[in-house]
Short mmCIF file of C-alpha atoms in Angstrom, two decimals:
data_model
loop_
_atom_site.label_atom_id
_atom_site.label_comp_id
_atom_site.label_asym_id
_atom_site.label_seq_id
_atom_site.Cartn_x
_atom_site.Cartn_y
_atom_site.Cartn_z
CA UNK A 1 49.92 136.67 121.11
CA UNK A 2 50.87 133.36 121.23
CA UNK A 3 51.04 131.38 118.47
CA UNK A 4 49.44 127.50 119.09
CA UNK A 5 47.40 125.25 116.92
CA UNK A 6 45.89 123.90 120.16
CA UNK A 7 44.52 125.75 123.49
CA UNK A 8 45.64 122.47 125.94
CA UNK A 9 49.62 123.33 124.65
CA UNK A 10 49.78 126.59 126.87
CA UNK A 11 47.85 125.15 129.82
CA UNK A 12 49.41 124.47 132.84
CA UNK A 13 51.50 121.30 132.70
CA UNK A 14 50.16 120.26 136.20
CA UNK A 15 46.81 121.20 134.72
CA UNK A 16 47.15 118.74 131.89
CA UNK A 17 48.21 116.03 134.56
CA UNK A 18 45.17 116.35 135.73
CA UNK A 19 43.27 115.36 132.80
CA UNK A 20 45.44 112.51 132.51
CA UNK A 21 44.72 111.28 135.93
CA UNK A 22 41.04 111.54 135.23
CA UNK A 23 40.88 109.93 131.50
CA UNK A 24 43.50 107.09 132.60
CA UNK A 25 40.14 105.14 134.87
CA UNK A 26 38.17 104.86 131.97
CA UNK A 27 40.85 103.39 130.04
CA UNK A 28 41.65 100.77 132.18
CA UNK A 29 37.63 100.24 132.62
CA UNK A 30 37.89 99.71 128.55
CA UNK A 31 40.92 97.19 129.08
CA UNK A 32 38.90 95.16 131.53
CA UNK A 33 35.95 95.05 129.46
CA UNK A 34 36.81 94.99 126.42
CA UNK A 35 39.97 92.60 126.69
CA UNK A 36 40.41 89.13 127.47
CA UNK A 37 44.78 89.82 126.81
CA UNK A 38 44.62 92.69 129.39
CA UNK A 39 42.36 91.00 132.08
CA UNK A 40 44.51 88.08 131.98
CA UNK A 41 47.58 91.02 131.98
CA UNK A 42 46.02 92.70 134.94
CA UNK A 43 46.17 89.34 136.51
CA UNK A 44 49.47 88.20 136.08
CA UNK A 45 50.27 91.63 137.48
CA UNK A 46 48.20 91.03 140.31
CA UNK A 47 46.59 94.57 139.59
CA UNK A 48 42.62 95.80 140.08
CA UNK A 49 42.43 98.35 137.51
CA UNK A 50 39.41 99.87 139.15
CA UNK A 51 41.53 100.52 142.63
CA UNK A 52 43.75 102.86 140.45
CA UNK A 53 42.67 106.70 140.28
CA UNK A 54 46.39 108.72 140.75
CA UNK A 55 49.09 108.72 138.36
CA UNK A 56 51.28 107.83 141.60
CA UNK A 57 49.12 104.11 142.20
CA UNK A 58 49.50 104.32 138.45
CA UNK A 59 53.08 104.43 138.35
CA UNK A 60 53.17 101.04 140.68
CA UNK A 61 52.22 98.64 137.41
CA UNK A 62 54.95 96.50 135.37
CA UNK A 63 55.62 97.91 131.84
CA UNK A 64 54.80 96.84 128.82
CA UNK A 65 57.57 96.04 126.07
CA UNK A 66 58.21 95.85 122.12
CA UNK A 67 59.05 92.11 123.06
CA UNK A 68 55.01 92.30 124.39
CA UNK A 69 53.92 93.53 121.37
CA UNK A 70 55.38 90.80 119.84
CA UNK A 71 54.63 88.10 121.46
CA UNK A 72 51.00 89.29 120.91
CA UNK A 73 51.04 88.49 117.50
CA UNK A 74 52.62 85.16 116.86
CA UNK A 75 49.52 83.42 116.68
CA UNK A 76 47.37 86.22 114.66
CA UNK A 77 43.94 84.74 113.73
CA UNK A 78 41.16 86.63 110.99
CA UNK A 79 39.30 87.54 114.69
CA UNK A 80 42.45 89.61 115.70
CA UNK A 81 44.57 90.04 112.48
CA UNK A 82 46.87 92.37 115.09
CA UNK A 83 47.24 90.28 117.82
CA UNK A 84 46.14 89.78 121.35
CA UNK A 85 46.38 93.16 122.54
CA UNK A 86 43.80 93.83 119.51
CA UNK A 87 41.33 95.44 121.53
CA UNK A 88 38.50 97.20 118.86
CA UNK A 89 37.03 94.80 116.59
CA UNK A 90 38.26 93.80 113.45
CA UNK A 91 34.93 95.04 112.17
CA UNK A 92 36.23 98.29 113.56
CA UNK A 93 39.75 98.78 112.04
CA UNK A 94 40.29 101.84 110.17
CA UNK A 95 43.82 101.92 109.45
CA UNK A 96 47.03 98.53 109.42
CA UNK A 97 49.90 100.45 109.84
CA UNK A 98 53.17 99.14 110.34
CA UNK A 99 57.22 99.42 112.52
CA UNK A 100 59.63 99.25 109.98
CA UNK A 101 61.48 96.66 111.39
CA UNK A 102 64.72 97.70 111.86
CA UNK A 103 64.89 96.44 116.10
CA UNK A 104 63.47 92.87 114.88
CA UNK A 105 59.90 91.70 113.14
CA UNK A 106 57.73 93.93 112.07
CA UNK A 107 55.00 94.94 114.66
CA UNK A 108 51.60 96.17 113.21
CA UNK A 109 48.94 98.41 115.39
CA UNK A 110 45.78 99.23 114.26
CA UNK A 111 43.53 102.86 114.39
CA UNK A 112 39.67 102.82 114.47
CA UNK A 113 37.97 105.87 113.10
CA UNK A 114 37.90 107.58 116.41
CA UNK A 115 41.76 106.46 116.60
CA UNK A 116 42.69 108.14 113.29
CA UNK A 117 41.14 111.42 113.90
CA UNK A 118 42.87 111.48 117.42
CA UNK A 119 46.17 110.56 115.69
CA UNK A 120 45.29 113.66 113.23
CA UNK A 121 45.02 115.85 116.19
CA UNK A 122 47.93 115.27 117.95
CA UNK A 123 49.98 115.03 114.64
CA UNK A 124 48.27 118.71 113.34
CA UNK A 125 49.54 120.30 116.71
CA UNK A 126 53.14 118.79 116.15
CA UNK A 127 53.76 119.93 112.66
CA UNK A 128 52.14 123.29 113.21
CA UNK A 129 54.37 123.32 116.16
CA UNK A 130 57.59 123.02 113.10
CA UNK A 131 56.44 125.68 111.26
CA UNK A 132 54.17 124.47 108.53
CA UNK A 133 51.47 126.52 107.60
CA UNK A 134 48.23 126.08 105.52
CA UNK A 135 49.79 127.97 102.30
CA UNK A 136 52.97 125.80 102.45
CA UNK A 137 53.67 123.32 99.92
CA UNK A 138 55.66 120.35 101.32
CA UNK A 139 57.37 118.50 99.84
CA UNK A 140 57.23 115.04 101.57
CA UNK A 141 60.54 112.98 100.86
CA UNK A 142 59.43 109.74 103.08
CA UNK A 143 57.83 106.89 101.12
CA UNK A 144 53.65 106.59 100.89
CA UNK A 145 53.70 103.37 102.70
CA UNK A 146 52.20 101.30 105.71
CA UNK A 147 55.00 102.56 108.09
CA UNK A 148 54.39 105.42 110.53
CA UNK A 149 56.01 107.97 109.07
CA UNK A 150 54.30 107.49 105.38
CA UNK A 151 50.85 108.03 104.94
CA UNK A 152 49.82 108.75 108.46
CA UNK A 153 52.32 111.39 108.46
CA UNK A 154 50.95 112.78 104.41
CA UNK A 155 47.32 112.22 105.88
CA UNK A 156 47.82 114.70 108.73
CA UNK A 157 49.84 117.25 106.95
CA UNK A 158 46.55 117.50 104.53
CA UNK A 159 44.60 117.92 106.98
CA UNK A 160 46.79 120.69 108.28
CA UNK A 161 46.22 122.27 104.85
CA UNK A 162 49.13 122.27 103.93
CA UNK A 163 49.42 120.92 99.52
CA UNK A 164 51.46 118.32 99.99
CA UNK A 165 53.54 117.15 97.42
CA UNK A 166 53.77 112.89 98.10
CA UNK A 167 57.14 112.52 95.98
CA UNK A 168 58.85 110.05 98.67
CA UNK A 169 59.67 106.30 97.47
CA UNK A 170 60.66 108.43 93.74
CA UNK A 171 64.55 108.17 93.21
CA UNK A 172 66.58 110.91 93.94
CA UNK A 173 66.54 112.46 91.03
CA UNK A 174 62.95 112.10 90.65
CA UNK A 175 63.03 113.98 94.16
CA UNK A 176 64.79 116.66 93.37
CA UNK A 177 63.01 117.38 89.94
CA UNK A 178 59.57 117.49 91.40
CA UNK A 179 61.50 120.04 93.57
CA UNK A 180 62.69 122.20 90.51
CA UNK A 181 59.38 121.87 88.84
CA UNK A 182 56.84 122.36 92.18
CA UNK A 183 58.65 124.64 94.08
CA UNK A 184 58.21 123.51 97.22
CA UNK A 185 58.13 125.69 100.73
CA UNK A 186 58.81 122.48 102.87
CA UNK A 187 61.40 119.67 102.58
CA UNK A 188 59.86 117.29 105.16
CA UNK A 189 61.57 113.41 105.31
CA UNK A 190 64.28 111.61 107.92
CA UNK A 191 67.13 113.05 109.15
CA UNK A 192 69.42 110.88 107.55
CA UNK A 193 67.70 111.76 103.77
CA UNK A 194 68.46 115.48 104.50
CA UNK A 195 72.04 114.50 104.95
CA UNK A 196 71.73 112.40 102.14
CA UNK A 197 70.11 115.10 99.74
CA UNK A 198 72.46 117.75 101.07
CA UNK A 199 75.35 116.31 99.82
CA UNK A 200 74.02 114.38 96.42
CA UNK A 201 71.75 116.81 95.44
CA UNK A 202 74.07 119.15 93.40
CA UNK A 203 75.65 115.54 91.57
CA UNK A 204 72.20 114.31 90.73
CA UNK A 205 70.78 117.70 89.55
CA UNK A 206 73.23 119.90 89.21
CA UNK A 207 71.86 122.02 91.49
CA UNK A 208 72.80 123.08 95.29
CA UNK A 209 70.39 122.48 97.65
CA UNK A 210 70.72 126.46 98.73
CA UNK A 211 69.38 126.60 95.22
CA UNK A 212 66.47 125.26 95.41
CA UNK A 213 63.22 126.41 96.87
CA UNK A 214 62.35 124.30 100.24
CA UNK A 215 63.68 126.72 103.07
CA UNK A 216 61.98 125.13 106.00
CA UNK A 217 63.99 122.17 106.29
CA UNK A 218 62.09 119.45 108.38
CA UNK A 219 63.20 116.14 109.67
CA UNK A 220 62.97 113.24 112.27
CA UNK A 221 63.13 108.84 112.10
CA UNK A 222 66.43 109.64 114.46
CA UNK A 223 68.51 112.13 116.46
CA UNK A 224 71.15 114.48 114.68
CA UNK A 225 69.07 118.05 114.09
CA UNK A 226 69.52 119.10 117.76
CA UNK A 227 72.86 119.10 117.61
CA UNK A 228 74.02 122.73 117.11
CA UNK A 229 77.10 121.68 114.38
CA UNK A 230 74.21 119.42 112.48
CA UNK A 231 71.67 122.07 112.38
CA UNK A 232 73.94 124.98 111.78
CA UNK A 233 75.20 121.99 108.50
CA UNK A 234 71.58 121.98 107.00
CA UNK A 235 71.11 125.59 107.55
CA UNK A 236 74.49 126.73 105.92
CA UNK A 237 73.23 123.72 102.50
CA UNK A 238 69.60 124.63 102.48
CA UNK A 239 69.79 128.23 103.21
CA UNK A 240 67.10 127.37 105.14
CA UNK A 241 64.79 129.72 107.38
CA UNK A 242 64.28 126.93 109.86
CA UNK A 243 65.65 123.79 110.40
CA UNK A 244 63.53 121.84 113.05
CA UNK A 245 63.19 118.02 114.29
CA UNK A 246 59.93 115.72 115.14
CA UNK A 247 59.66 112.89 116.64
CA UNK A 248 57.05 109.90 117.39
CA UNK A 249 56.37 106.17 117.63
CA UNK A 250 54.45 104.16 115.91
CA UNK A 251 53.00 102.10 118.49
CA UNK A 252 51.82 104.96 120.02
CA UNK A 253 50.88 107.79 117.83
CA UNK A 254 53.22 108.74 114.85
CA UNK A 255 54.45 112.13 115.76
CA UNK A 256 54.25 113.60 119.59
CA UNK A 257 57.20 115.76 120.09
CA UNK A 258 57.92 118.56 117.61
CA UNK A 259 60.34 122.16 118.27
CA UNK A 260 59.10 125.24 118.42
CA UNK A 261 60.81 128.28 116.90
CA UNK A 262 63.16 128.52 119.66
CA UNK A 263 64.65 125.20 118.32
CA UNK A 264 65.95 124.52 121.83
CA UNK A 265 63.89 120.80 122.21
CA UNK A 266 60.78 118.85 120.99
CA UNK A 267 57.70 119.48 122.71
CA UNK A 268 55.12 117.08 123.46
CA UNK A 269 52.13 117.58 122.28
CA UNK A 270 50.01 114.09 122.64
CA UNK A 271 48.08 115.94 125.90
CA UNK A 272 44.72 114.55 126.55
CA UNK A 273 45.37 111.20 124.20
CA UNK A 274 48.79 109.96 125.45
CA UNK A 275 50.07 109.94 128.96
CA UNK A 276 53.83 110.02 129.21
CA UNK A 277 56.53 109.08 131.73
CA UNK A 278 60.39 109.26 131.84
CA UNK A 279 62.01 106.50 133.74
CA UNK A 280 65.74 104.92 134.76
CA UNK A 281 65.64 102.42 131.80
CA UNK A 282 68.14 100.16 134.63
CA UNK A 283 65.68 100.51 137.40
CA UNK A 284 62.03 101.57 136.23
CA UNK A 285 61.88 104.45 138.76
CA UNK A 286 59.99 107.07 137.27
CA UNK A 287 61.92 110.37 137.44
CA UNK A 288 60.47 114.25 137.11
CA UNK A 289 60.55 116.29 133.88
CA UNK A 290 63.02 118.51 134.87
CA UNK A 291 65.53 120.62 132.96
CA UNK A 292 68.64 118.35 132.84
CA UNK A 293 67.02 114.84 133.47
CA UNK A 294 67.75 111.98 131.16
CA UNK A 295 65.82 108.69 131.02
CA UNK A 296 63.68 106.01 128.81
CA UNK A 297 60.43 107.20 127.66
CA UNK A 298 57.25 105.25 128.66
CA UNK A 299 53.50 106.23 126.89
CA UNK A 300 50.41 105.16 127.89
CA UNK A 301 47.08 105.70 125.73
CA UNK A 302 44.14 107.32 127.40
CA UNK A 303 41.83 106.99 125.04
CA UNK A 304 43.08 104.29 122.29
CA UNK A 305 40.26 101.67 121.01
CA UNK A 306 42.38 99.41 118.41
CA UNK A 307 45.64 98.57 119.68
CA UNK A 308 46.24 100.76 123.02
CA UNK A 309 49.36 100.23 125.25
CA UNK A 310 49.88 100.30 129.23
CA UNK A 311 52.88 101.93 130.11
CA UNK A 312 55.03 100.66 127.03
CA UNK A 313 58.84 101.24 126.86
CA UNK A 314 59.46 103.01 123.98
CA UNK A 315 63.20 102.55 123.66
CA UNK A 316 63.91 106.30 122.93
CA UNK A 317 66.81 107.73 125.82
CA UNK A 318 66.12 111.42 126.02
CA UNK A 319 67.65 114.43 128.36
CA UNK A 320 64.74 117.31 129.29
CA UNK A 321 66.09 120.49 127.79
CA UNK A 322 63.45 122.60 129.50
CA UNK A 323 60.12 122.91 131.40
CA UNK A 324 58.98 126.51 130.00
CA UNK A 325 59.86 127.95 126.77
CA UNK A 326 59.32 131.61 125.21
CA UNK A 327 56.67 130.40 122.68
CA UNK A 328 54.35 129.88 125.21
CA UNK A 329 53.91 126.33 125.14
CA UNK A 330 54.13 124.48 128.72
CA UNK A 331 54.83 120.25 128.20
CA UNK A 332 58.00 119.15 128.80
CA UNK A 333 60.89 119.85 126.20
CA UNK A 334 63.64 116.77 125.41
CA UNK A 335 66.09 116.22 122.85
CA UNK A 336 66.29 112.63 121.85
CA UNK A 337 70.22 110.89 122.49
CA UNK A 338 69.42 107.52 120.94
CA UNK A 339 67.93 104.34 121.20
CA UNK A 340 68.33 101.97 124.67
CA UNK A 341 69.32 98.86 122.07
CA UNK A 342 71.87 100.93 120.83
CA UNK A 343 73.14 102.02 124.00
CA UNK A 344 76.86 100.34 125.05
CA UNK A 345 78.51 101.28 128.37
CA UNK A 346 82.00 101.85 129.19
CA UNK A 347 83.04 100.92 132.18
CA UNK A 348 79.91 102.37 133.88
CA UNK A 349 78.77 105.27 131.25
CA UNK A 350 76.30 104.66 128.96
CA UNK A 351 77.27 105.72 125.32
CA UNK A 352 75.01 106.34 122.25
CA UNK A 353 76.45 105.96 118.79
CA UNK A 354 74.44 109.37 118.16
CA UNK A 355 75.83 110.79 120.72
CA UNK A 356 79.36 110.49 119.72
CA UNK A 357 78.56 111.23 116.24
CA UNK A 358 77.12 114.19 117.50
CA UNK A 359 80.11 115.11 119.48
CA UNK A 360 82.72 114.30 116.85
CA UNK A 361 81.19 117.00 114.30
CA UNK A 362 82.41 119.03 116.53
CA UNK A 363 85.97 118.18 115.35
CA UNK A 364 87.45 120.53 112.60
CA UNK A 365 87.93 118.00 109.74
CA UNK A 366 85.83 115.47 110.30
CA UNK A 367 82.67 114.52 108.96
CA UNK A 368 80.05 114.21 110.80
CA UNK A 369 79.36 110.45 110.28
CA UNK A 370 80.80 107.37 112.55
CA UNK A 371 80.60 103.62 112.73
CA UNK A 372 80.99 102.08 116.16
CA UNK A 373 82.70 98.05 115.57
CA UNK A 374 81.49 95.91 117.93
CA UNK A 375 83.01 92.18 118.52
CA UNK A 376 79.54 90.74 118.23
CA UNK A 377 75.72 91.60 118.69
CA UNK A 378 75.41 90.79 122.60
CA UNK A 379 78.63 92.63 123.29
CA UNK A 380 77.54 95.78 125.35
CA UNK A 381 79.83 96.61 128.24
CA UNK A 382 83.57 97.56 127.81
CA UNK A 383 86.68 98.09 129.77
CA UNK A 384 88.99 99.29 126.41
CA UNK A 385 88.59 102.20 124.42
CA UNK A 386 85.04 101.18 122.05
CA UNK A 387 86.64 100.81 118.45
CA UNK A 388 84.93 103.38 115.91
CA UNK A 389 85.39 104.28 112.50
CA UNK A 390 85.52 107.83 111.18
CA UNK A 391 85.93 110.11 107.83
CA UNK A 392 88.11 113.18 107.10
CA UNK A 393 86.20 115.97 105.49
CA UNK A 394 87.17 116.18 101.74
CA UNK A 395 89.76 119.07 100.95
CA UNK A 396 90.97 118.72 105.16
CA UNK A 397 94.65 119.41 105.64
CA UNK A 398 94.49 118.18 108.86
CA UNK A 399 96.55 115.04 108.88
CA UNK A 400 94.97 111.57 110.15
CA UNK A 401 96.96 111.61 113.66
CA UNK A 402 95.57 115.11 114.34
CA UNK A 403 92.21 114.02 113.55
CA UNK A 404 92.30 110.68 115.72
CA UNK A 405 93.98 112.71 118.58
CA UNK A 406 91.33 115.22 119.22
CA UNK A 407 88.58 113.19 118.45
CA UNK A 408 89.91 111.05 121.71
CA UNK A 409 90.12 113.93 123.34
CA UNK A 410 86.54 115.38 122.59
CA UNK A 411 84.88 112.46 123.30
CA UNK A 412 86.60 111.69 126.36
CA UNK A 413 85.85 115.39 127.66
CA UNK A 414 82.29 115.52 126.87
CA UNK A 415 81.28 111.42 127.19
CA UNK A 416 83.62 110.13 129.77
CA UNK A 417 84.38 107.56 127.21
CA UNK A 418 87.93 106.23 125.71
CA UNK A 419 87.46 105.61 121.75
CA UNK A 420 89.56 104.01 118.91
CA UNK A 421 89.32 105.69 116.25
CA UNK A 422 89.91 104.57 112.65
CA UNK A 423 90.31 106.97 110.02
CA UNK A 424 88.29 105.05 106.45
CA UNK A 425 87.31 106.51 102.96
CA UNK A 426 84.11 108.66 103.60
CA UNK A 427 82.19 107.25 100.83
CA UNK A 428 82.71 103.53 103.16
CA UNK A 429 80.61 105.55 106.06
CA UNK A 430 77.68 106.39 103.47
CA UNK A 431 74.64 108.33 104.86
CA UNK A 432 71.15 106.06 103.72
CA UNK A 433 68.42 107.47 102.15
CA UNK A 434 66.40 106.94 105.08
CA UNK A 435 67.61 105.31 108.35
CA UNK A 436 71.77 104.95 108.90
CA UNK A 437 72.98 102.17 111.23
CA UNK A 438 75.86 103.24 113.87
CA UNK A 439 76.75 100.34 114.57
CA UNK A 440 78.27 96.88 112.87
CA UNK A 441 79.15 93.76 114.75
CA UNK A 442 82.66 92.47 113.12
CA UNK A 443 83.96 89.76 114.48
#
């Protein structure tokens, strides 16, 4: 039998599509009506919403940018605290969240009532979709704040039924002793904090994280956990049962993509709420989700009151590891490469500093941490080899020549791209608690 929170996950994808193509009229109806920043939009665009009724006519209208967002709110007033695109009522608001800022300004978006409990679907069916269950206690290691991945994420989890343990913002220590004293099923926080706990946690407590008691071993705020050398990492330290990744976006809805237990790719699971696209983030042309396709993911809302978005660039490069999977379920699968403003190209090939983190774990030796040097902030094409930094594993015997040799080798044969590499103190390439930065302009 399979095993879904959610009938729409095993129906046909085409199926689903359809619903999409039928819910997306009203929506722009709402935009018309209910917005004076998406009439004049519509305008500009020289668009009639109501002529629209296939995803392919659909596909025809401009997108939508973070820069958009912004520009929204630079003159916020008490009528529309969140901006232009503010479409619900202040009167109406349910929920301010937050972006955390790290691509520019903070953005905020906004959730009605009807908005929040859509959010809690879509959010229930992703993190049942990880393997959290009603009688798990999770402990959640992000902070309780106004950012995406704080209380929305805690809120949704509850509702799951899950006893959720909100110990994130506490220092490490105070982390890791909740964890002694709770026992905990779940460690649930970013990517970068499981790195982070995995190799402090026996300093700090004098415990190894195989010794304590989370074994499902949960993460997402960035790539790393689909790559086989970083999952098999946090299985080997947790002696974990499962280690899987999630993934959302704020502006959007928190969490849409989550893996199954074939860990092979993040579903999506925002059918019926969120339409989604994958595109050539040079050209806009909107390309299939097919096994093997990369591109720029694009969202649309279908049903969002407060703060709803019309085919919005999300920023997130992915590659579409599948179109059926064993569990049953039937959207699209992806695993996440990085972020299109961190992207660099060389000499034609676009490069993600995830990716070639990814790729140099690989490399007997060294650790799986890197810092790309860039000559300054605007600098994105090369013709030389891209200048990186990177750390020998403590205890290697490998000397520094052998490690700089086949990491040029590795990355060349599976990125097409010349690096050169640096070989620095691992403690100077320090995983963060929550977010790590690949990249440093120095000059």
């Amino acid at each position: 039998m399979v095993d879904v929170y959610d009938l729409i996950e095993i129906e046909p994808w085409e199926e689903v599509l359809v619903k999409h193509e039928r819910l997306l009229p009203n929506q722009l109806e709402y935009l018309t009506e209910q917005s004076a920043y998406y009439r004049r939009l519509f305008e500009e665009w020289d668009v009639r919403p109501a002529t629209i009724d296939t995803l392919d006519e659909f596909t025809e209208l401009p997108f939508m940018t973070k820069q958009d967002e912004r520009d929204s709110q630079v003159s916020q007033t008490p009528a529309k605290p969140l901006g232009e695109h503010q479409t619900a009522p202040t009167s109406a608001l349910n929920r301010v969240i937050s972006s955390s800022g790290t691509t520019g300004k903070p953005t905020y978006f906004g959730l009605t009532s009807q908005d929040r409990r859509d959010w809690n679907t879509v959010q229930e069916r992703a993190f049942y979709t990880t393997g959290v269950r009603s009688a798990d206690i999770v402990l959640f290691g992000a902070g309780q704040t106004m950012i995406t991945g704080g209380t929305p994420y805690f809120e949704s989890l509850t509702k799951l039924g899950a006893n959720v343990v909100p110990a994130g913002g506490e220092s490490t220590d105070r982390l890791l002793s909740v964890a002694t004293d709770i026992h905990p099923d779940v460690l649930w926080t970013t990517t970068s904090h499981i790195r982070y706990l995995s190799e402090q946690a026996e300093e700090v407590c004098g415990i190894s994280p195989a010794d304590l008691p989370m074994t499902k071993v949960i993460g997402g705020g960035g790539p790393g956990i689909s790559n086989p050398e970083i999952r098999s990492e946090f299985y080997d330290a947790w002696d974990a049962s499962l280690v899987r990744e999630a993934m959302g976006l704020g502006d959007v809805v928190g969490c849409m993509w989550a893996e199954c237990e074939e860990e092979s790719g993040m579903h999506f699971h925002a059918q019926g709420y969120v339409h989604v696209e994958l595109i050539n983030p040079e050209t806009g042309d909107t390309r299939p989700f097919e096994e093997g396709a990369e591109g720029e993911l694009v969202y649309t809302h279908l049903r969002r009151e407060a703060t709803p978005l019309v085919r919005f660039r999300s920023g997130d490069y992915a590659r579409v590891t599948g179109t059926d999977c064993d569990c049953g379920r039937t959207s699209p699968k992806i695993h996440c490469i990085g972020r299109t403003d961190e992207m660099l190209i060389y000499k034609g090939m676009n490069v993600f500093p995830s990716a070639v983190r990814d790729v140099i774990s690989e490399v007997e030796g060294v650790a799986p941490r890197v810092r790309m040097i860039v000559p300054d902030e605007k600098k994105v094409h090369f013709e030389n080899p891209i200048s990186i930094e990177i750390a020998s594993e403590p205890g290697t015997s490998r000397t520094e020549s052998e490690l700089i040799n086949e990491v040029v080798d590795v990355v060349r044969g599976q990125l097409k791209v010349r690096v050169d590499p640096t070989v620095v103190d691992i403690d100077e390439l320090p995983t963060d608690e929550y977010k790590t930065d690949l990249i440093e302009v120095r000059n």
